[in-house]
Each structure stands twice: as structure tokens, then as C-alpha cells.
Tab-separated table of C-alpha atoms in Angstrom:
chain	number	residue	atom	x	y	z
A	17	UNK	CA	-150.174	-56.704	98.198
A	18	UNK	CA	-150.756	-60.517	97.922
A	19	UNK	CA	-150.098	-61.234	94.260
A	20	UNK	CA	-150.382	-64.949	94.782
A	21	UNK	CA	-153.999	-65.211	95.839
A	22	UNK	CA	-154.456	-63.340	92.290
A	23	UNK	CA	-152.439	-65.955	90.024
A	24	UNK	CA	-155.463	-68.784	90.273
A	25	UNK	CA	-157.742	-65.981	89.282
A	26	UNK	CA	-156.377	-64.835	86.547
A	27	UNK	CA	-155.394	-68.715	84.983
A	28	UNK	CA	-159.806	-68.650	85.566
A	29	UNK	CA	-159.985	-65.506	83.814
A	30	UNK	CA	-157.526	-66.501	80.761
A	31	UNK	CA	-159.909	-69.834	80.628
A	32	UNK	CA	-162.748	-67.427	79.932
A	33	UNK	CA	-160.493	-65.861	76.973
A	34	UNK	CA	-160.189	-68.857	75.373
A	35	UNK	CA	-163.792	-69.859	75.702
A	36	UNK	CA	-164.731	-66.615	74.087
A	37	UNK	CA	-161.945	-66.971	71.218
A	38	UNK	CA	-163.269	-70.326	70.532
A	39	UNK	CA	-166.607	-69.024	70.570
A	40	UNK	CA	-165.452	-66.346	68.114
A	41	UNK	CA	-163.575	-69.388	66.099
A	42	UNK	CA	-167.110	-71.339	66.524
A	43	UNK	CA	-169.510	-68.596	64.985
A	44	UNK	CA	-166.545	-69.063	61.587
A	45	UNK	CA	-167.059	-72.016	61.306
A	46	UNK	CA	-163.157	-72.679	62.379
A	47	UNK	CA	-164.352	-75.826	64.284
A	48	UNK	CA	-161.049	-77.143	64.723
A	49	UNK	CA	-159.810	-73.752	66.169
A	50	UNK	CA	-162.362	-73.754	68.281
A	51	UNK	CA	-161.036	-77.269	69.482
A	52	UNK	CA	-157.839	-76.309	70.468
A	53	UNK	CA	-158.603	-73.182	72.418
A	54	UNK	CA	-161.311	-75.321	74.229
A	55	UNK	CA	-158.482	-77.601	74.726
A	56	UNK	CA	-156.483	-74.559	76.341
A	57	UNK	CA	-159.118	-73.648	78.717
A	58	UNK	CA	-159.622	-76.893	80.356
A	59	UNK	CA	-156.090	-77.053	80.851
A	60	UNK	CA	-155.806	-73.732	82.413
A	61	UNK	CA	-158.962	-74.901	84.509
A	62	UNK	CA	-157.273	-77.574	86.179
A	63	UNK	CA	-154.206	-75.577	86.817
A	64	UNK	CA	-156.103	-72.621	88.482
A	65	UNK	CA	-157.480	-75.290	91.237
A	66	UNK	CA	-153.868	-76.565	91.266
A	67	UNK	CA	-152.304	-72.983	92.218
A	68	UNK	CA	-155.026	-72.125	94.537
A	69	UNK	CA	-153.673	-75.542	96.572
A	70	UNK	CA	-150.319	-74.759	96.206
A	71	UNK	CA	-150.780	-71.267	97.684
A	72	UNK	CA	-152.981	-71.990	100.198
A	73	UNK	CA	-155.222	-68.958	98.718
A	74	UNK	CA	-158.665	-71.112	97.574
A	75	UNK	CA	-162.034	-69.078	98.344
A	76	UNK	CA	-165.521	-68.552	97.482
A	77	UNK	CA	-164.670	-65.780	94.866
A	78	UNK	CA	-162.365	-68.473	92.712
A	79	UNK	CA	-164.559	-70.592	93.100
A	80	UNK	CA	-167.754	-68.746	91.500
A	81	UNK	CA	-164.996	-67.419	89.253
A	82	UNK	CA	-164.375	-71.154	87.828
A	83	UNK	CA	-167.825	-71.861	87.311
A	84	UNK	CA	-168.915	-68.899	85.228
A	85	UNK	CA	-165.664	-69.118	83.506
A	86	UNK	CA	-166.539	-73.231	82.901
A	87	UNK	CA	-169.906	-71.900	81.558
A	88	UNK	CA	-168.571	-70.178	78.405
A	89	UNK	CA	-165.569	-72.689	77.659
A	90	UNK	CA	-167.570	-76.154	78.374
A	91	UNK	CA	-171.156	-74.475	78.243
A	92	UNK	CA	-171.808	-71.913	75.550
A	93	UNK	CA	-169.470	-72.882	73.068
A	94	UNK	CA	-170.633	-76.637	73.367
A	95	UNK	CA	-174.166	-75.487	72.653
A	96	UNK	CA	-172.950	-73.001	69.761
A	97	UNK	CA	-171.434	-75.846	68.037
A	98	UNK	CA	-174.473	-78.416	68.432
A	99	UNK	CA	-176.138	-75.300	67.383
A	100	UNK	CA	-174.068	-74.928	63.953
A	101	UNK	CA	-174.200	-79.132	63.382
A	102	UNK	CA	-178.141	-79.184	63.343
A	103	UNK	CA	-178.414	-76.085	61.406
A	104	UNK	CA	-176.476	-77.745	58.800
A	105	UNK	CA	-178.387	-80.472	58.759
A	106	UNK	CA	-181.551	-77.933	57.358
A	107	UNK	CA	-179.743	-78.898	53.960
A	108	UNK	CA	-180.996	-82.260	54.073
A	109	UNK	CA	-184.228	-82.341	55.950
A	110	UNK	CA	-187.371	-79.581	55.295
A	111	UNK	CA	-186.461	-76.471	57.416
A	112	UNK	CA	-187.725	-76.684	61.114
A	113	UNK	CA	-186.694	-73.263	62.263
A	114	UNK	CA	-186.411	-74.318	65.825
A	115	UNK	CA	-184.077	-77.318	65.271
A	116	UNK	CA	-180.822	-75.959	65.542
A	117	UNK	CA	-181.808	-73.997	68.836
A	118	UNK	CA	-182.272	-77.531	70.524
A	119	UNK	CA	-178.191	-77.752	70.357
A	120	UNK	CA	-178.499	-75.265	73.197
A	121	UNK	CA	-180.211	-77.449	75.741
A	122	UNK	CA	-176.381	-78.887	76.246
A	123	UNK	CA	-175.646	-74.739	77.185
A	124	UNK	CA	-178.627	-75.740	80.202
A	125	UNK	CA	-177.454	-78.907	81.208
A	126	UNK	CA	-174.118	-77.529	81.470
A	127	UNK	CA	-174.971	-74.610	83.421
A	128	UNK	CA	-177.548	-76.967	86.156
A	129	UNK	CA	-174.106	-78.969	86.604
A	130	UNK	CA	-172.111	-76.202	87.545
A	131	UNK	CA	-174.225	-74.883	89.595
A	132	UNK	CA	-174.989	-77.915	91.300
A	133	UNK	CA	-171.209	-79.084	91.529
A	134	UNK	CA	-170.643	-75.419	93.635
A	135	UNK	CA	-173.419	-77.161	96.483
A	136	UNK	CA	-173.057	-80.908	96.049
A	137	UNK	CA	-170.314	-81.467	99.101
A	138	UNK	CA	-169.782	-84.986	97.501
A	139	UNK	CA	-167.517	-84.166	94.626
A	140	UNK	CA	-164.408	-83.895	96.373
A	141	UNK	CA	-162.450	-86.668	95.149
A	142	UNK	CA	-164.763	-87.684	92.516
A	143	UNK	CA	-167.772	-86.566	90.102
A	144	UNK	CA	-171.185	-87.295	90.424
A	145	UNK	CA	-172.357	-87.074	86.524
A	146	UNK	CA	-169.929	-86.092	83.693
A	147	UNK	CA	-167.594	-83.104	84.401
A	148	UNK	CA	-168.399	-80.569	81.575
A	149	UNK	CA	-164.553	-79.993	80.153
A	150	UNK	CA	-164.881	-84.120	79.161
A	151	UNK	CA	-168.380	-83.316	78.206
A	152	UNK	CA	-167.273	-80.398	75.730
A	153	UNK	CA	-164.606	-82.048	74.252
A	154	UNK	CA	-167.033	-84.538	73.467
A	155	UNK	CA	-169.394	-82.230	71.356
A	156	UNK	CA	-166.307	-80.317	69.919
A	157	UNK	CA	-164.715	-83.568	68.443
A	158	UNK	CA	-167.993	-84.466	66.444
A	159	UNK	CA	-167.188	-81.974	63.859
A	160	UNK	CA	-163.410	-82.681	63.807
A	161	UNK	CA	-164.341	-86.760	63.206
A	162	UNK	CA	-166.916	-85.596	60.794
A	163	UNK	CA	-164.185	-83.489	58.666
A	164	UNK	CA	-161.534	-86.145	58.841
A	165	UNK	CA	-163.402	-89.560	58.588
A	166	UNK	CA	-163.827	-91.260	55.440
A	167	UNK	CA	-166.269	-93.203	56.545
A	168	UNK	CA	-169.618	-92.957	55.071
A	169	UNK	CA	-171.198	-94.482	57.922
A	170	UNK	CA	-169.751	-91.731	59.870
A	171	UNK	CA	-170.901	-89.188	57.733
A	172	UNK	CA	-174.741	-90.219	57.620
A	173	UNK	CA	-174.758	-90.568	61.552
A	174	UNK	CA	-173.365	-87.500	62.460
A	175	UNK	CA	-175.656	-85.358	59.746
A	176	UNK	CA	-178.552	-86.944	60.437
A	177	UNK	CA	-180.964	-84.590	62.981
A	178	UNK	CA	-182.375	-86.919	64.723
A	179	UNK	CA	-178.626	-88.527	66.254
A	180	UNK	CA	-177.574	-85.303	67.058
A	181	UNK	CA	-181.331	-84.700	69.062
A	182	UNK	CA	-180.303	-87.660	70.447
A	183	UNK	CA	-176.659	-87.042	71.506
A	184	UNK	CA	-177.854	-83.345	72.699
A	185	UNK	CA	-180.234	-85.072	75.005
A	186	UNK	CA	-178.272	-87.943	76.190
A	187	UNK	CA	-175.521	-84.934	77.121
A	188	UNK	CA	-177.511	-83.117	79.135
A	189	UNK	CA	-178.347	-85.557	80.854
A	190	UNK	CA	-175.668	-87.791	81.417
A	191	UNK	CA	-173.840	-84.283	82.781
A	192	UNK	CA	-176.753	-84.374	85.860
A	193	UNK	CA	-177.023	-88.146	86.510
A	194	UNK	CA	-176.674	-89.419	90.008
A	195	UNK	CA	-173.651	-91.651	88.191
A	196	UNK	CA	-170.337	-91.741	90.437
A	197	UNK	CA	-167.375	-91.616	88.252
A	198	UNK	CA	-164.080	-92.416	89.107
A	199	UNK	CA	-161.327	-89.802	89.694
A	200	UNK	CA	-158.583	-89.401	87.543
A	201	UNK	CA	-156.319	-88.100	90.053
A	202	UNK	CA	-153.166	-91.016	91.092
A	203	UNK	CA	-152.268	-89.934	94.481
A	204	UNK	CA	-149.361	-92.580	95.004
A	205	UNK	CA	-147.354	-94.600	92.713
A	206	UNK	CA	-149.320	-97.881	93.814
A	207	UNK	CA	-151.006	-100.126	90.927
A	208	UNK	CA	-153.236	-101.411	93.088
A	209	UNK	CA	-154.853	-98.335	94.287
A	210	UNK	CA	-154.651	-96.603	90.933
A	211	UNK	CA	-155.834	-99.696	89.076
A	212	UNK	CA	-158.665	-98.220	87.294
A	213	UNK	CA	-157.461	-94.952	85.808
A	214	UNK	CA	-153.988	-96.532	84.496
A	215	UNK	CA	-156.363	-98.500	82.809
A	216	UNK	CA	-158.435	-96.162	81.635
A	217	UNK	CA	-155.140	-93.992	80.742
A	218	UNK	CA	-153.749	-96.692	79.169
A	219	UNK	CA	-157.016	-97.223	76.817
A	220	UNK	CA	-157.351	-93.701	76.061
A	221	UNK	CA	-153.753	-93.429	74.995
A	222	UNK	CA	-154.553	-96.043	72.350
A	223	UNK	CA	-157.826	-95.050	71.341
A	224	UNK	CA	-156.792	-91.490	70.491
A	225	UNK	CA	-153.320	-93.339	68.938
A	226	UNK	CA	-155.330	-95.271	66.264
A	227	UNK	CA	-158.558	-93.218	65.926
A	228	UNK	CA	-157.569	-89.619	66.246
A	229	UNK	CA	-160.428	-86.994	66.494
A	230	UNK	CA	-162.694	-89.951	66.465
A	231	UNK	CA	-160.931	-91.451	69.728
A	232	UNK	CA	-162.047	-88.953	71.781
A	233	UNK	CA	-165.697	-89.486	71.799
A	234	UNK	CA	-164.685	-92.937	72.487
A	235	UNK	CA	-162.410	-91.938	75.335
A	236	UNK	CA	-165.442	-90.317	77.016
A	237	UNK	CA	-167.448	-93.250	76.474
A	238	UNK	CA	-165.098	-95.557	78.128
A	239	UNK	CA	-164.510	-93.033	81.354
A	240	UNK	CA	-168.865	-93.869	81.310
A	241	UNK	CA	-168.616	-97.342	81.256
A	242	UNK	CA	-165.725	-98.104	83.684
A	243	UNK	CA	-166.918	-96.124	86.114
A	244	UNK	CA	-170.375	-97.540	85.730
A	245	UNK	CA	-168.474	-101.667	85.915
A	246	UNK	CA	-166.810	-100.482	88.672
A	247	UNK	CA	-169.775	-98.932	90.178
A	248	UNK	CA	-171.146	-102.345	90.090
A	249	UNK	CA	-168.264	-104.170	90.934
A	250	UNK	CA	-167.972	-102.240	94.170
A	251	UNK	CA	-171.589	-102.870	95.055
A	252	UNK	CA	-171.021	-106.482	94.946
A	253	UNK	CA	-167.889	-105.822	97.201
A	254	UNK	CA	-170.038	-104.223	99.919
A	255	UNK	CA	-172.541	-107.083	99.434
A	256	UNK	CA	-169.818	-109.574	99.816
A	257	UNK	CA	-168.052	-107.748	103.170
A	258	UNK	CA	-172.194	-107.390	104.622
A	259	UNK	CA	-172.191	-111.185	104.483
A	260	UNK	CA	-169.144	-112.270	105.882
């Protein structure tokens, strides 16, 4: 018996553990708990990819395995906890029962990605729309920045229904967008070829040094806009090299 083409499977299977802890953590309210094991997950995500490349051992079960496993960490709980922000937000508006149920339609975009991503041949070295682990820790921070922010500002925009409609929306579909955006993977020790994300590494290290929970929204943000600049910049690149 093989038991290395079963150690990728079961890092997939202990991601699904912790997106069904954090789930459990989720429905107490225990946002920040639900964070962390989130957290866990994705990291055990990207190692079960690593160990199926190390062993030579990748195949189509692992990789429906990741995807359903993706769909409770980065999917469900995601939703759950959109779910929980606009139901709270029935304190300061008139009840409209179907309201919090709209935090789901982040559980659908999720799910369209990942089962897209498992056909799309073009995400090799790169992602076509936002991967759903940066997408999830997205939604997860917003209750973490709205616990420890003193800002008021804060406060109103993240209880107020109609900005978390909007972010809900804007997450679903940012997730399926025909955006390229840059790997994160630094294949050599070159600067010049790796550029962009120790740029982007370097930012993020900052961001999350100064702002804390609220630097990680603003990590995800900046992953959008450089690769969307450097979407550009290689388009004009192209343009340039046509010419000549």
C-alpha cells in the first residue's frame, strides 16, 4: 500500500475540518475563531497541492477533493458570516426577512469559481478572477476590523445594509471576472522576474504591520489593483513590440 498518494488527501480532508469548525465557531458568533481556522485551511490547501507535486501522486480524485473541500472553508463559511453581518444589521433598519440570506450569494459565486477553475486550462500559473481563500479572508476580516476599530467611520460603513449588499455583490463577482491576476509564486531568486509580487509582498507586509485586521481587506485590494496596472502595463508592452 501507497501511503503517499493518501497524505495530499488527507491535508484536503483536514482543510474540510477546519472549514466545518469555523463554521461551527461562525454559527457562535466566535468570528475571530472562525478566522483563524479559516486561516488553517487555506494553509493546509496550498500544502496538499504542494505534496501531491512532491510525490508525483496528483489526480482527478484530489483534485475534486480540493474543490469541495474549498467550498466549505472559502464558500459556506464566507456566506454564513455575510449571513450573520446583515442579520445584525435588522437592529438598525425595519426587518426585511430576506436580507441576511443575500450574504449567501458569495456561497454561489464561490462555488461557480470552483467549478469553473476545475475546467478553465488557463489557471496554471495564474488566476483568472479572485482565488476564493483571498476572497474569504476578505469577508472573514470585516467582522474582526469591525470589533477592533475605533473608528466611527468604520463602524457606520460596515453596519450599514446597503455596503455590505454591495461588498456581497462586488465578491461574487469579482471571484468570476475574466481579470488575470498575477501569481504569487517566485520561482527564482531574480528581482526582475519577481518584480511584482516582492512588491506586492512587501506592501502587504506593511499594510497588515500598521493596520492589523483592517490590513487585510486592503491587502486584497491591492493584489486587484496591481494585477489590473500590470494588466495594462503589459498591454501597452505588446502594443509597443507589434510596432517595432
Amino acid at each position: 500500500m501507497n501511503i503517499k498518494k493518501h497524505i495530499p488527501n488527507l491535508i484536503t480532508l483536514l482543510n474540510l475540518f477546519c472549514g466545518c469548525i469555523a463554521l461551527v465557531f461562525a454559527a457562535e458568533l466566535n468570528f475571530e475563531m472562525a478566522f483563524y481556522f479559516v486561516c488553517l485551511g487555506i494553509f493546509l490547501d496550498f500544502f496538499d497541492g504542494f505534496f501531491a507535486r512532491l510525490f508525483k501522486v496528483s489526480s482527478p480524485l484530489g483534485l475534486q477533493l480540493d474543490s469541495l473541500a474549498d467550498m466549505v472553508t472559502s464558500g459556506v463559511v464566507p456566506g454564513y458570516v455575510m449571513f450573520c453581518l446583515l442579520e445584525k444589521c435588522q437592529d438598525t433598519v425595519s426587518p426585511i426577512v430576506i436580507l441576511p440570506y443575500l450574504g449567501f450569494i458569495i456561497t454561489l459565486g464561490s462555488c461557480y469559481r470552483l467549478a469553473n477553475f476545475n475546467i478553465d486550462t488557463r489557471q496554471t500559473d495564474s488566476f483568472i478572477g479572485l482565488p476564493t481563500p483571498a476572497n474569504a479572508l476578505f469577508i472573514l476580516s470585516l467582522p474582526l476590523v469591525l470589533k477592533y476599530s475605533d473608528s466611527l467611520f468604520v463602524f457606520e460603513i460596515l453596519t450599514n445594509h446597503w455596503v455590505l449588499l454591495a461588498i456581497t455583490l462586488f465578491s461574487a463577482y469579482i471571484l468570476n471576472v475574466e481579470i488575470p491576476l498575477f501569481s504569487l509564486k517566485i520561482k527564482d531568486f531574480s528581482f526582475k522576474k519577481n518584480a511584482l509580487q516582492i512588491i506586492f509582498l512587501t506592501v502587504s507586509v506593511l499594510l497588515l504591520a500598521f493596520f492589523q485586521f483592517l490590513g487585510i481587506p486592503l491587502v486584497i485590494i491591492a493584489y486587484v489593483l496591481l494585477s489590473v496596472i500590470n494588466n495594462k502595463f503589459l498591454k501597452k508592452q505588446v502594443v509597443i513590440n507589434e510596432e517595432k
